[in-house]
PDB file of C-alpha atoms and ligand atoms in Angstrom:
ATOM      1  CA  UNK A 119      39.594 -35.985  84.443  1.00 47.00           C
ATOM      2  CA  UNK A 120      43.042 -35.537  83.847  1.00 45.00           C
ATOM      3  CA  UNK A 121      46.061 -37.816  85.338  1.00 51.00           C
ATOM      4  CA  UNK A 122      47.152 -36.221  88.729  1.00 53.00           C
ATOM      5  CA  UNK A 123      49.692 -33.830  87.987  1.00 57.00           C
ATOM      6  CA  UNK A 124      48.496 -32.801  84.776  1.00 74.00           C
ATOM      7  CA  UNK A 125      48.334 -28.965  84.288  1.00 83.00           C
ATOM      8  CA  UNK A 126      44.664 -28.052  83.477  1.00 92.00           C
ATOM      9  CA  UNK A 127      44.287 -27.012  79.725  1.00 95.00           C
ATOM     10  CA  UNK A 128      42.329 -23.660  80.668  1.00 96.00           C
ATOM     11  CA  UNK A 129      43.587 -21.615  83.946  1.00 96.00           C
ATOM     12  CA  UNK A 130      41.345 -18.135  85.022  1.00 97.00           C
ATOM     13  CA  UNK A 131      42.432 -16.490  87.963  1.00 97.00           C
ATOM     14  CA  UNK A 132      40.221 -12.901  87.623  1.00 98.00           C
ATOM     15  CA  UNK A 133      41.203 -10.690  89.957  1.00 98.00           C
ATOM     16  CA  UNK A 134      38.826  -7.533  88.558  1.00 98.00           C
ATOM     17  CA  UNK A 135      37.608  -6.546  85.754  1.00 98.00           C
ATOM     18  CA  UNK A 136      36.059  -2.806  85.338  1.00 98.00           C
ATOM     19  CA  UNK A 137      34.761  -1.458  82.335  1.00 97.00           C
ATOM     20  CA  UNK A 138      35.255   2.244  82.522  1.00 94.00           C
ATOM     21  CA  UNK A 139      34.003   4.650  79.530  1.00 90.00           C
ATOM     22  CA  UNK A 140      33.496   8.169  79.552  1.00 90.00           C
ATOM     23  CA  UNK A 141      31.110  10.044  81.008  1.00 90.00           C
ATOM     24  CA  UNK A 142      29.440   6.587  82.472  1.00 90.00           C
ATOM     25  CA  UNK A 143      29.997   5.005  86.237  1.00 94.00           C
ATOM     26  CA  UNK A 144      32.754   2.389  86.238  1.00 95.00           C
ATOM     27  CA  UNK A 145      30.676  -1.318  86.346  1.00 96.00           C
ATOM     28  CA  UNK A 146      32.627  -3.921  88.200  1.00 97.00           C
ATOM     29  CA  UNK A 147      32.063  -7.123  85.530  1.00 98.00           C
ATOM     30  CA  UNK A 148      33.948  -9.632  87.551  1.00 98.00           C
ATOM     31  CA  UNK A 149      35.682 -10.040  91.011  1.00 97.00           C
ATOM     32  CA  UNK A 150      37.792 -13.144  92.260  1.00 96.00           C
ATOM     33  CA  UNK A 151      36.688 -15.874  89.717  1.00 97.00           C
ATOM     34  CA  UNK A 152      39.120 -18.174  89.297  1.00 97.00           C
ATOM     35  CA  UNK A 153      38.959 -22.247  88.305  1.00 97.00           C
ATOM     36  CA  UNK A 154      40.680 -24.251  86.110  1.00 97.00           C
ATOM     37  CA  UNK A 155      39.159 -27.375  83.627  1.00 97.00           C
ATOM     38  CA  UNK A 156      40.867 -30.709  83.439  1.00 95.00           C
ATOM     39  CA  UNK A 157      41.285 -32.161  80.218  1.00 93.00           C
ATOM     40  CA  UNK A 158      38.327 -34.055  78.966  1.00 92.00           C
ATOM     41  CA  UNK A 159      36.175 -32.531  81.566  1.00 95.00           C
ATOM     42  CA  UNK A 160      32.885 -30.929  80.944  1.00 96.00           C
ATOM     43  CA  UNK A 161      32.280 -27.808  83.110  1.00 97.00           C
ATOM     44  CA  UNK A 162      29.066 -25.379  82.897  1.00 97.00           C
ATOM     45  CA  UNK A 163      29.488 -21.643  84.381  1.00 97.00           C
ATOM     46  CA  UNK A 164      26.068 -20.664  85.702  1.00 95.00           C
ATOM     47  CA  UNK A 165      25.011 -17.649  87.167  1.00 92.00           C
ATOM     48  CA  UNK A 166      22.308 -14.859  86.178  1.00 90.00           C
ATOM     49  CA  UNK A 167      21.886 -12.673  83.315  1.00 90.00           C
ATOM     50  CA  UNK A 168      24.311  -9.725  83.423  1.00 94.00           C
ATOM     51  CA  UNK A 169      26.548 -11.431  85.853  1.00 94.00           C
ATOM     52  CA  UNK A 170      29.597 -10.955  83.842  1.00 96.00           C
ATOM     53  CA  UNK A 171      29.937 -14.449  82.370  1.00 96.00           C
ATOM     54  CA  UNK A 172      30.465 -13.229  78.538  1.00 96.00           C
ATOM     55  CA  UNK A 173      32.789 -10.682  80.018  1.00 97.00           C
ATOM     56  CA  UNK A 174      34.857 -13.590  81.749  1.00 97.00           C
ATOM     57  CA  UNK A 175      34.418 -15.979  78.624  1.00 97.00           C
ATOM     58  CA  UNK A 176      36.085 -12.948  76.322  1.00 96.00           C
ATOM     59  CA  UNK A 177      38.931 -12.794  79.102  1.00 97.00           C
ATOM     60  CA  UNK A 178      40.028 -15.786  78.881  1.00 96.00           C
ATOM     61  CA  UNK A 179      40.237 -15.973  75.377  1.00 94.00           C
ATOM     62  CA  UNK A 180      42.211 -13.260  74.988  1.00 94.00           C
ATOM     63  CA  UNK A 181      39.619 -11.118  73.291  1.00 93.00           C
ATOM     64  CA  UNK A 182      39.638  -8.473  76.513  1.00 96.00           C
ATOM     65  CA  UNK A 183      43.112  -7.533  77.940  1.00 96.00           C
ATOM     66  CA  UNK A 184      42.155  -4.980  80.153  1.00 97.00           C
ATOM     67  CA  UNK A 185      41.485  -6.530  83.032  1.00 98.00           C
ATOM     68  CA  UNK A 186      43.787  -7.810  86.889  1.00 98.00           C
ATOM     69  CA  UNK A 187      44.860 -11.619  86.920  1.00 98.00           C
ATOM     70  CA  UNK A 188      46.319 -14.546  84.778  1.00 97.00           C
ATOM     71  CA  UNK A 189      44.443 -16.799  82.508  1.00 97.00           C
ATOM     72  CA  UNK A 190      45.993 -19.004  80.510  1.00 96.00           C
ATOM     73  CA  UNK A 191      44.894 -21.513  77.731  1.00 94.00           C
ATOM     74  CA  UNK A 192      43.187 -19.761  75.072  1.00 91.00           C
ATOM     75  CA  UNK A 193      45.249 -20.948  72.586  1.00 91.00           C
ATOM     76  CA  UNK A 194      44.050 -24.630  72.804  1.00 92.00           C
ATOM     77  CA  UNK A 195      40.420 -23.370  72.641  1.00 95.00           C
ATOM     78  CA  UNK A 196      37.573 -23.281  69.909  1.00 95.00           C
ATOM     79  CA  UNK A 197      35.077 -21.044  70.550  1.00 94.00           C
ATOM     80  CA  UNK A 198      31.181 -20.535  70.279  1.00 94.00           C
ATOM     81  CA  UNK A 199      29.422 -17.148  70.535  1.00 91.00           C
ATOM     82  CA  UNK A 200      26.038 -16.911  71.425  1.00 87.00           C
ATOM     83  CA  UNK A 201      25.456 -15.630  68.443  1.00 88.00           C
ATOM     84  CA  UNK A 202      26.467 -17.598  65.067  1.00 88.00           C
ATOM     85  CA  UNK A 203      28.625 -15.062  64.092  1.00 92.00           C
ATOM     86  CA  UNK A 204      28.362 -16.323  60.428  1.00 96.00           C
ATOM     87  CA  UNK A 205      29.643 -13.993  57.405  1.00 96.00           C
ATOM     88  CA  UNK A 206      26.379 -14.248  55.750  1.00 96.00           C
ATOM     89  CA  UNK A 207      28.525 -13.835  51.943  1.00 97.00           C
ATOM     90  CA  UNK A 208      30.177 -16.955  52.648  1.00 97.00           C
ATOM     91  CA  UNK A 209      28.719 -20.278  52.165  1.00 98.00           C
ATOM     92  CA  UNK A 210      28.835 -22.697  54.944  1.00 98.00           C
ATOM     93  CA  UNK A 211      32.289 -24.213  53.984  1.00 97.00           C
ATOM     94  CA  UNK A 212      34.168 -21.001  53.724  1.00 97.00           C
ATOM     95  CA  UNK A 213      32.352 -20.032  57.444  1.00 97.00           C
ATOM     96  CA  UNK A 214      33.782 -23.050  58.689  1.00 97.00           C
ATOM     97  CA  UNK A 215      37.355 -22.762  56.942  1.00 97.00           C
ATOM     98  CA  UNK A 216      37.808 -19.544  58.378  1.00 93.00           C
ATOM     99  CA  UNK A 217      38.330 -21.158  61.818  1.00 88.00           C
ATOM    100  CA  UNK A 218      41.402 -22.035  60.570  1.00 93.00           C
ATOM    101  CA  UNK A 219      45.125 -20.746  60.375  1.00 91.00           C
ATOM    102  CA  UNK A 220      45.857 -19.668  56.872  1.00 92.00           C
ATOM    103  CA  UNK A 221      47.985 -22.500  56.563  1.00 93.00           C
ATOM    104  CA  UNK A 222      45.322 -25.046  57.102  1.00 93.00           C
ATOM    105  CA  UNK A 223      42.529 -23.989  55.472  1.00 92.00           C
ATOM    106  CA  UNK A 224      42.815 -26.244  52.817  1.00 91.00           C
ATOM    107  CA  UNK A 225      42.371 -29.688  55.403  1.00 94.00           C
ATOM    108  CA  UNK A 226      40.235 -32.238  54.959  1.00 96.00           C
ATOM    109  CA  UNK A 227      36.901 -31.911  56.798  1.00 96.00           C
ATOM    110  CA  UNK A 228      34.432 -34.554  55.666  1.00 97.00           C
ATOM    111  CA  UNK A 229      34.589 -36.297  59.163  1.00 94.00           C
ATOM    112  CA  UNK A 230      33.430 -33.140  60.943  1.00 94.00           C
ATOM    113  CA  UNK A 231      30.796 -31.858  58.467  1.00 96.00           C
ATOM    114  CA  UNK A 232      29.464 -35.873  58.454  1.00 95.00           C
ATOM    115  CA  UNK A 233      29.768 -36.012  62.217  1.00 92.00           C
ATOM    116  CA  UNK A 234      27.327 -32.477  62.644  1.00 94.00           C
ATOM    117  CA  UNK A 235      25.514 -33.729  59.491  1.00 93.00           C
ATOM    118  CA  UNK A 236      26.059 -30.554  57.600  1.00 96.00           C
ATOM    119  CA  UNK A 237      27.216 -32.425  54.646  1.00 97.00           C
ATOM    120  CA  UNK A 238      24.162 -31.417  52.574  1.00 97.00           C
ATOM    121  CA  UNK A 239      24.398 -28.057  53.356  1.00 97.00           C
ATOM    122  CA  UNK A 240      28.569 -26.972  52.701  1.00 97.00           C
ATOM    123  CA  UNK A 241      27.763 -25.123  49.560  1.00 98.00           C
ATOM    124  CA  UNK A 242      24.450 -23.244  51.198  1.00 98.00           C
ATOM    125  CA  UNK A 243      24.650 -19.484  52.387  1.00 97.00           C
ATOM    126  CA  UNK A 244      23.795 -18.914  55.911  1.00 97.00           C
ATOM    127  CA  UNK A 245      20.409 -17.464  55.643  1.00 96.00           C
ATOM    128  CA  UNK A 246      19.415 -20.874  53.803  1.00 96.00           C
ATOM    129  CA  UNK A 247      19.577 -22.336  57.499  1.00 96.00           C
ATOM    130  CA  UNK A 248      17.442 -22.884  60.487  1.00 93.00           C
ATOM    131  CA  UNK A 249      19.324 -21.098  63.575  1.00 91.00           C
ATOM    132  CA  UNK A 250      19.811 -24.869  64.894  1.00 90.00           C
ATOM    133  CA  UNK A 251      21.820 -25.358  61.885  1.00 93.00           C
ATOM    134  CA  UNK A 252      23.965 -22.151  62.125  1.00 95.00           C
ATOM    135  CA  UNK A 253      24.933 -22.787  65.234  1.00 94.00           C
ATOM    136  CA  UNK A 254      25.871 -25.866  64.147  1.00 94.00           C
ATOM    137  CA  UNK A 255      27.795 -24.902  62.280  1.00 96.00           C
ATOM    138  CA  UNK A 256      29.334 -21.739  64.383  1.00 96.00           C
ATOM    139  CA  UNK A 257      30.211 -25.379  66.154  1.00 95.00           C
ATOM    140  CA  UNK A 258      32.270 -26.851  63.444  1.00 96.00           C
ATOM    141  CA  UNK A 259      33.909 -23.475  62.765  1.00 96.00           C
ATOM    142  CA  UNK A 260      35.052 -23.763  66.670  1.00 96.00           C
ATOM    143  CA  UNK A 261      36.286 -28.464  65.907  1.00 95.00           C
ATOM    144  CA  UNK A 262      37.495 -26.927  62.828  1.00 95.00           C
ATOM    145  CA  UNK A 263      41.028 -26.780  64.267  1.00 93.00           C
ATOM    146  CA  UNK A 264      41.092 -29.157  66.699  1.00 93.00           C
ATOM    147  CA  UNK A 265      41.340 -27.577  70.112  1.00 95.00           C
ATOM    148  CA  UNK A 266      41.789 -28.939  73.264  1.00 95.00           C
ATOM    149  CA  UNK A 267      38.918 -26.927  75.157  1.00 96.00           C
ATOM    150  CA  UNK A 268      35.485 -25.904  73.465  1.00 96.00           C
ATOM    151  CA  UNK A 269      34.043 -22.511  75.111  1.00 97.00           C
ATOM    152  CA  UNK A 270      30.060 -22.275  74.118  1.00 96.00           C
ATOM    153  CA  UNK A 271      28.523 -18.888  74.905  1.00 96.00           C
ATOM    154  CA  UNK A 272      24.989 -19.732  75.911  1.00 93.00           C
ATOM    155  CA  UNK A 273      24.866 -21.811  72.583  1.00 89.00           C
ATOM    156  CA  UNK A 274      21.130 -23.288  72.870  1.00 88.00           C
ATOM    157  CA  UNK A 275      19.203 -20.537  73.623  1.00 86.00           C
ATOM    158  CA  UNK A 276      16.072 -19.696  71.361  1.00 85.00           C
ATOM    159  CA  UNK A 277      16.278 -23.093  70.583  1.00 87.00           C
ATOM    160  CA  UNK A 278      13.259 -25.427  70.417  1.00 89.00           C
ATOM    161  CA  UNK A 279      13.717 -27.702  73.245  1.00 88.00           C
ATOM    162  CA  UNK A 280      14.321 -30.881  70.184  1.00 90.00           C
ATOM    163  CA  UNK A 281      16.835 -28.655  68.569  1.00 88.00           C
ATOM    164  CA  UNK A 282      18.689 -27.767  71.282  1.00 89.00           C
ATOM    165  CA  UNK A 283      18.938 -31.827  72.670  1.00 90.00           C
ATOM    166  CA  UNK A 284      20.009 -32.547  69.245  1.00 90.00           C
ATOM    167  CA  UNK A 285      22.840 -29.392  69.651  1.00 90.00           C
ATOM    168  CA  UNK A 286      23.866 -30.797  73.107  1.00 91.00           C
ATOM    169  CA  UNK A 287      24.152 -34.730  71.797  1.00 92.00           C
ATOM    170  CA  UNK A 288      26.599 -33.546  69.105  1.00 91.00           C
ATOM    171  CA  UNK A 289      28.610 -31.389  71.592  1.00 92.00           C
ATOM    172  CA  UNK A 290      28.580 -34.400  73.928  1.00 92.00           C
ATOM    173  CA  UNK A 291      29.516 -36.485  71.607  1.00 91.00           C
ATOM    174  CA  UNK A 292      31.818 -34.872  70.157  1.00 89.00           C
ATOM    175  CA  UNK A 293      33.721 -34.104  72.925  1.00 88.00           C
ATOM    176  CA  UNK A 294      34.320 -37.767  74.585  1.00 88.00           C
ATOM    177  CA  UNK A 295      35.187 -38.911  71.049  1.00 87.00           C
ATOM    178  CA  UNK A 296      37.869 -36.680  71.056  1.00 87.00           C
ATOM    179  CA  UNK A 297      38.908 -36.024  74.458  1.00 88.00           C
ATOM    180  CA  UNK A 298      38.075 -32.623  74.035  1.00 94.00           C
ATOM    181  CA  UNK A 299      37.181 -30.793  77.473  1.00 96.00           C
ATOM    182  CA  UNK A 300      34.323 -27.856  77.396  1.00 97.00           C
ATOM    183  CA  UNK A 301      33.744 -24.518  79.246  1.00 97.00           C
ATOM    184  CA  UNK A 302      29.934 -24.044  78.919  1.00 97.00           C
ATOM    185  CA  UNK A 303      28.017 -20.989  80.143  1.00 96.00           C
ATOM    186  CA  UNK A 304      24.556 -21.224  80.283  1.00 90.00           C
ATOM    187  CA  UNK A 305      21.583 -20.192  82.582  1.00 82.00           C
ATOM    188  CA  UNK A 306      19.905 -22.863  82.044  1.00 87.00           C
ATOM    189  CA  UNK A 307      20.881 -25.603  85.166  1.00 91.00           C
ATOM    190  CA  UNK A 308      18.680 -28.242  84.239  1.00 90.00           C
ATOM    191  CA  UNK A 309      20.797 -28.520  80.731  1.00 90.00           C
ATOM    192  CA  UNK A 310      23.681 -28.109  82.794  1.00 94.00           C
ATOM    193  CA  UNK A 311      22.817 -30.568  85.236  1.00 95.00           C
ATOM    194  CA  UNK A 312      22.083 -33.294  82.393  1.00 93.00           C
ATOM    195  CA  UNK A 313      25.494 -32.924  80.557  1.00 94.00           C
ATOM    196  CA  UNK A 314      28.531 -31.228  83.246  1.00 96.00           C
ATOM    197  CA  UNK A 315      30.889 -33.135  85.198  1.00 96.00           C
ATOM    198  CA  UNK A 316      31.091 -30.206  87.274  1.00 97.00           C
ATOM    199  CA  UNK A 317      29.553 -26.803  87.799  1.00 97.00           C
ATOM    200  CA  UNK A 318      30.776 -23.557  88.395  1.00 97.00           C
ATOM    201  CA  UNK A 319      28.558 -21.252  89.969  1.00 96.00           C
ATOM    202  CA  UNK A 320      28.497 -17.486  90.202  1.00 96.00           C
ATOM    203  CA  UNK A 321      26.733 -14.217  91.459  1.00 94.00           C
ATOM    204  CA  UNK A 322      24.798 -11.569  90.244  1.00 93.00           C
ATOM    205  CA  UNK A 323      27.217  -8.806  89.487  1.00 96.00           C
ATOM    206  CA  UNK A 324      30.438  -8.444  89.956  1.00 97.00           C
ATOM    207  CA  UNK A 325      30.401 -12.442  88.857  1.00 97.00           C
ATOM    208  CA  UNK A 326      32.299 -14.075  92.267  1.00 97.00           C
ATOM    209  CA  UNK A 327      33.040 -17.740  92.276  1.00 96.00           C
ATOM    210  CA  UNK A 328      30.530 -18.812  95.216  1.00 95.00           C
ATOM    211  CA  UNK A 329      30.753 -22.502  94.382  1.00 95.00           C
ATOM    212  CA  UNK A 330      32.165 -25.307  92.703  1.00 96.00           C
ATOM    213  CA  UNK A 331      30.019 -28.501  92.743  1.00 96.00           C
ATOM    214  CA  UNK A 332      31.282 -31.757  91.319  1.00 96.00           C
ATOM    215  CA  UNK A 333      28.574 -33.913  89.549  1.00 96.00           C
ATOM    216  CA  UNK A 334      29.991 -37.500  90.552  1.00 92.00           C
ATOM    217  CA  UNK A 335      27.110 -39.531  88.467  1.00 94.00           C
ATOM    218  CA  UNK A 336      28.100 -40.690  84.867  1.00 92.00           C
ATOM    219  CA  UNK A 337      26.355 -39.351  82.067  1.00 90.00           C
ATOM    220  CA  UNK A 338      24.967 -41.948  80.813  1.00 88.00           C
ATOM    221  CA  UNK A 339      23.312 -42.902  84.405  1.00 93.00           C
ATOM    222  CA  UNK A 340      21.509 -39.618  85.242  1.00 93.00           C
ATOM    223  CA  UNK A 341      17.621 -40.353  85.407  1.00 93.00           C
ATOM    224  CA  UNK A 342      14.972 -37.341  85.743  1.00 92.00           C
ATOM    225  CA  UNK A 343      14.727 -38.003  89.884  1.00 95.00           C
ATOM    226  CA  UNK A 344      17.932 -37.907  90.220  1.00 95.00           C
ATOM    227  CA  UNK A 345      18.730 -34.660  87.782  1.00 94.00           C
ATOM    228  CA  UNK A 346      15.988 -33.122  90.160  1.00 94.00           C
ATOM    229  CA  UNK A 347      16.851 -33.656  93.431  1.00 95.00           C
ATOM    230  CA  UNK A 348      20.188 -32.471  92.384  1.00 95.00           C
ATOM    231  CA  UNK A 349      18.886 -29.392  91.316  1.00 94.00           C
ATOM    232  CA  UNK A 350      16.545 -29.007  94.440  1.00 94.00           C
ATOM    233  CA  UNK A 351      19.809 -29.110  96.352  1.00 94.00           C
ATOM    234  CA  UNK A 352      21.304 -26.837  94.842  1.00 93.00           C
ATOM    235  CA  UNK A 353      18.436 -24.006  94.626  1.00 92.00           C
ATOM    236  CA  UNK A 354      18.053 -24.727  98.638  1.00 93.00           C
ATOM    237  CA  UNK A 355      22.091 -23.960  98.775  1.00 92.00           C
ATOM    238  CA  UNK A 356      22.386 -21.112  96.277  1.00 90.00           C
ATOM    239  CA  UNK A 357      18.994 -19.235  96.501  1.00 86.00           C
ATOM    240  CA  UNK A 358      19.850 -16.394  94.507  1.00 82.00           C
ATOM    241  CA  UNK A 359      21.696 -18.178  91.563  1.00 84.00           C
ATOM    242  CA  UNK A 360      19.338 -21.321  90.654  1.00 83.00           C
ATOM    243  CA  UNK A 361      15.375 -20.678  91.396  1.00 75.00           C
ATOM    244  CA  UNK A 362      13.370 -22.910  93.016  1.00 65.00           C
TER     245      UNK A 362
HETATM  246  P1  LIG B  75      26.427 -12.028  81.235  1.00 89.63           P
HETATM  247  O1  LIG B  75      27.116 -12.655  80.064  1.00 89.63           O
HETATM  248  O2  LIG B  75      26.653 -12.735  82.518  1.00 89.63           O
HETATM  249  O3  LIG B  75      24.957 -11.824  80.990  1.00 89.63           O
HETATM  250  P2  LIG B  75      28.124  -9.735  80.586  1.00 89.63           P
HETATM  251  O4  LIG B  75      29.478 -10.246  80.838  1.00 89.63           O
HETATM  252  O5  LIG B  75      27.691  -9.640  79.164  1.00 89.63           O
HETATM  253  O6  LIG B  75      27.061 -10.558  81.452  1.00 89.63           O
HETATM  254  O7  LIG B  75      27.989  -8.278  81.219  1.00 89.63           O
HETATM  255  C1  LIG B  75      28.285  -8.023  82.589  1.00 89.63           C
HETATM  256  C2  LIG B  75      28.047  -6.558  82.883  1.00 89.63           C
HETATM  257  O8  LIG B  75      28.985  -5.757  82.190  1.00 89.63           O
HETATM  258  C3  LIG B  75      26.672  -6.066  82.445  1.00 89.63           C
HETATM  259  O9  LIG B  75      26.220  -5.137  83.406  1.00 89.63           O
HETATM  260  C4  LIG B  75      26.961  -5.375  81.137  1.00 89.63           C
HETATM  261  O10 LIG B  75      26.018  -4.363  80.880  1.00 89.63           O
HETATM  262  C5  LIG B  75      28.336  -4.820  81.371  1.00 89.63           C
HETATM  263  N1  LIG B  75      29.103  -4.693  80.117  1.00 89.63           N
HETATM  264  C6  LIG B  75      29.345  -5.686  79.218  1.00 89.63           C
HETATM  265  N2  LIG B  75      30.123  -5.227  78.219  1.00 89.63           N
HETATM  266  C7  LIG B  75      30.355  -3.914  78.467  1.00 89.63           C
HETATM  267  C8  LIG B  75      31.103  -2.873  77.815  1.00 89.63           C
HETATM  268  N3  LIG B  75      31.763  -3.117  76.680  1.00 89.63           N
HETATM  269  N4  LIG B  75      31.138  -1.654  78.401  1.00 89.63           N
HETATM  270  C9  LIG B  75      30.483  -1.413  79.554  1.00 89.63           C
HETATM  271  N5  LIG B  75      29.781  -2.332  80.233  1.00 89.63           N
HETATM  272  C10 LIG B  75      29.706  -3.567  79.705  1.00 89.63           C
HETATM  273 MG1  LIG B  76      26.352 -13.340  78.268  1.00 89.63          MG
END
C-alpha cells in the first residue's frame, strides 16, 4: 500500500465503452468501472468470459481511445497479453529488447533473464520454447523497462497447474522485490485468491464494478482453509461472478 496521500500509479474511471462497426448491433464492452491500484499493491480483475476485461485492460493502456472517461497511468506500465505475442524471427533477446525505448535497448539485462531463468535460452527462437517459457518471457519483455505497474492478461491459462505456480512465484516475486504493483485479470479466483491484496470484481457484460474486496491476510500466511472459506464467501455474495 502506498503512504496516505500518494496518488495511485494506475487511475480507470470507464464511463462506456461501445464498439460500433458496420452493419453489426453496437455491444456495450464496459459501463462504470472505475478503481485505482496503490503502488506495490497486487490487484486481480475477475469477472466472466466476455465481460469486457481485455477491452478495459487495452483502455487503460492506451491501446483503445475510443471510449467515455479518464484513465491515467499507462505510461508506468509493462504489459502481458494473453497471448506471448513473440516475433517468432527474433530470438529471445531481441523479443525482450524490443520492450524497450530505442534509446535503451542496449541495457544490461543479466539480472532479469537470471531472475526468470531464461539465461540458457537468450539466443533460442521462440518456437524452441515450451509456452511456460514464452510467456516467460512475454514477462521479461513487460520488467524489461522497469515499470511501475505490471498488467497480465489472463497470463497462466493453458498452463499445467506446476507451470503456471512456477509463472505466479516469479511474478510474485518479482514484484515485492521491486516494489512493482500489478493489475491481474484472470478467471481463475482461486489463483487470485492465493496471490491479490485485493480483488476487483465485475459482471457479465457490460463489465460494471460490483465489488471491491480487500484480502487483509499476508501472503505468506494464507493456508488452503482459509483460501477456501474466502472463496465460499465470496461465491455466496457474488453468485453470478465466482461459482460455487
Ligand atoms: P473478456 O476479456 O472479459 O473475455 P473482451 O473485453 O475481450 O472480454 O470482450 C468483451 C465483449 O466485447 C465481447 O462480447 C467481445 O465479443 C466484444 N468485442 C471485443 N473486441 C471487439 C471488437 N474489436 N469489435 C466488436 N466487439 C468486440
Ligand atoms: Mg479477455
Amino acid at each position: 500500500m502506498s503512504a496516505a496521500g500518494a496518488e495511485p500509479v494506475l487511475q480507470v474511471a470507464i464511463d462506456a465503452k461501445v464498439y460500433r462497426s458496420k452493419g453489426a448491433e453496437p455491444v456495450e464492452a464496459v459501463r462504470n468501472l472505475a478503481f485505482g491500484v496503490e503502488a506495490g499493491e497486487i490487484v486481480c480483475l475477475i469477472g466472466p468470459s466476455g465481460a469486457g476485461k481485455t477491452t478495459t485492460l487495452r483502455i487503460l493502456l492506451g491501446l483503445d481511445p475510443d471510449f467515455e472517461g479518464r484513465v491515467s497511468g499507462a505510461d508506468q506500465a509493462g504489459m502481458v497479453f494473453q497471448e506471448p505475442r513473440l516475433l517468432p524471427w527474433r530470438s529471445v533477446e531481441h523479443n525482450v529488447r524490443l520492450g524497450l525505448p530505442r534509446a535503451r535497448r542496449g541495457r544490461d539485462l543479466d539480472t532479469l533473464f537470471t531472475r526468470l531463468g531464461l539465461t540458457p535460452w537468450r539466443s533460442s527462437y521462440p518456437k524452441a520454447l515450451s509456452l511456460g517459457m514464452q510467456r516467460r518471457v512475454a514477462l521479461a519483455r513487460a520488467l524489461a523497462d522497469d515499470p511501475r505497474v505490471l498488467v497480465l492478461d489472463e497470463p497462466f491459462v493453458s498452463l499445467d497447474d506446476a507451470a503456471a505456480a512456477e509463472l505466479r512465484g516469479l511474478v510474485v516475486d518479482t514484484v515485492d522485490s521491486a516494489g512493482m504493483s500489478v493489475l491481474m485479470v484472470t478467471h481463475n479466483v482461486a489463483e487470485a485468491i492465493g496471490i491479490a491484496d485485493r480483488l476487483l470484481l465485475v459482471s457479465k457484460r457490460p463489465a460494471t464494478l460490483m465489488a471491491d474486496v480487500p484480502l487483509d491476510r499476508p501472503r505468506g500466511q494464507r493456508d488452503r482453509a482459509w483460501a477456501e472459506a474466502t472463496r465460499a464467501a465470496l461465491a455466496a455474495q457474488h453468485p453470478g461472478i465466482i461459482a460455487e
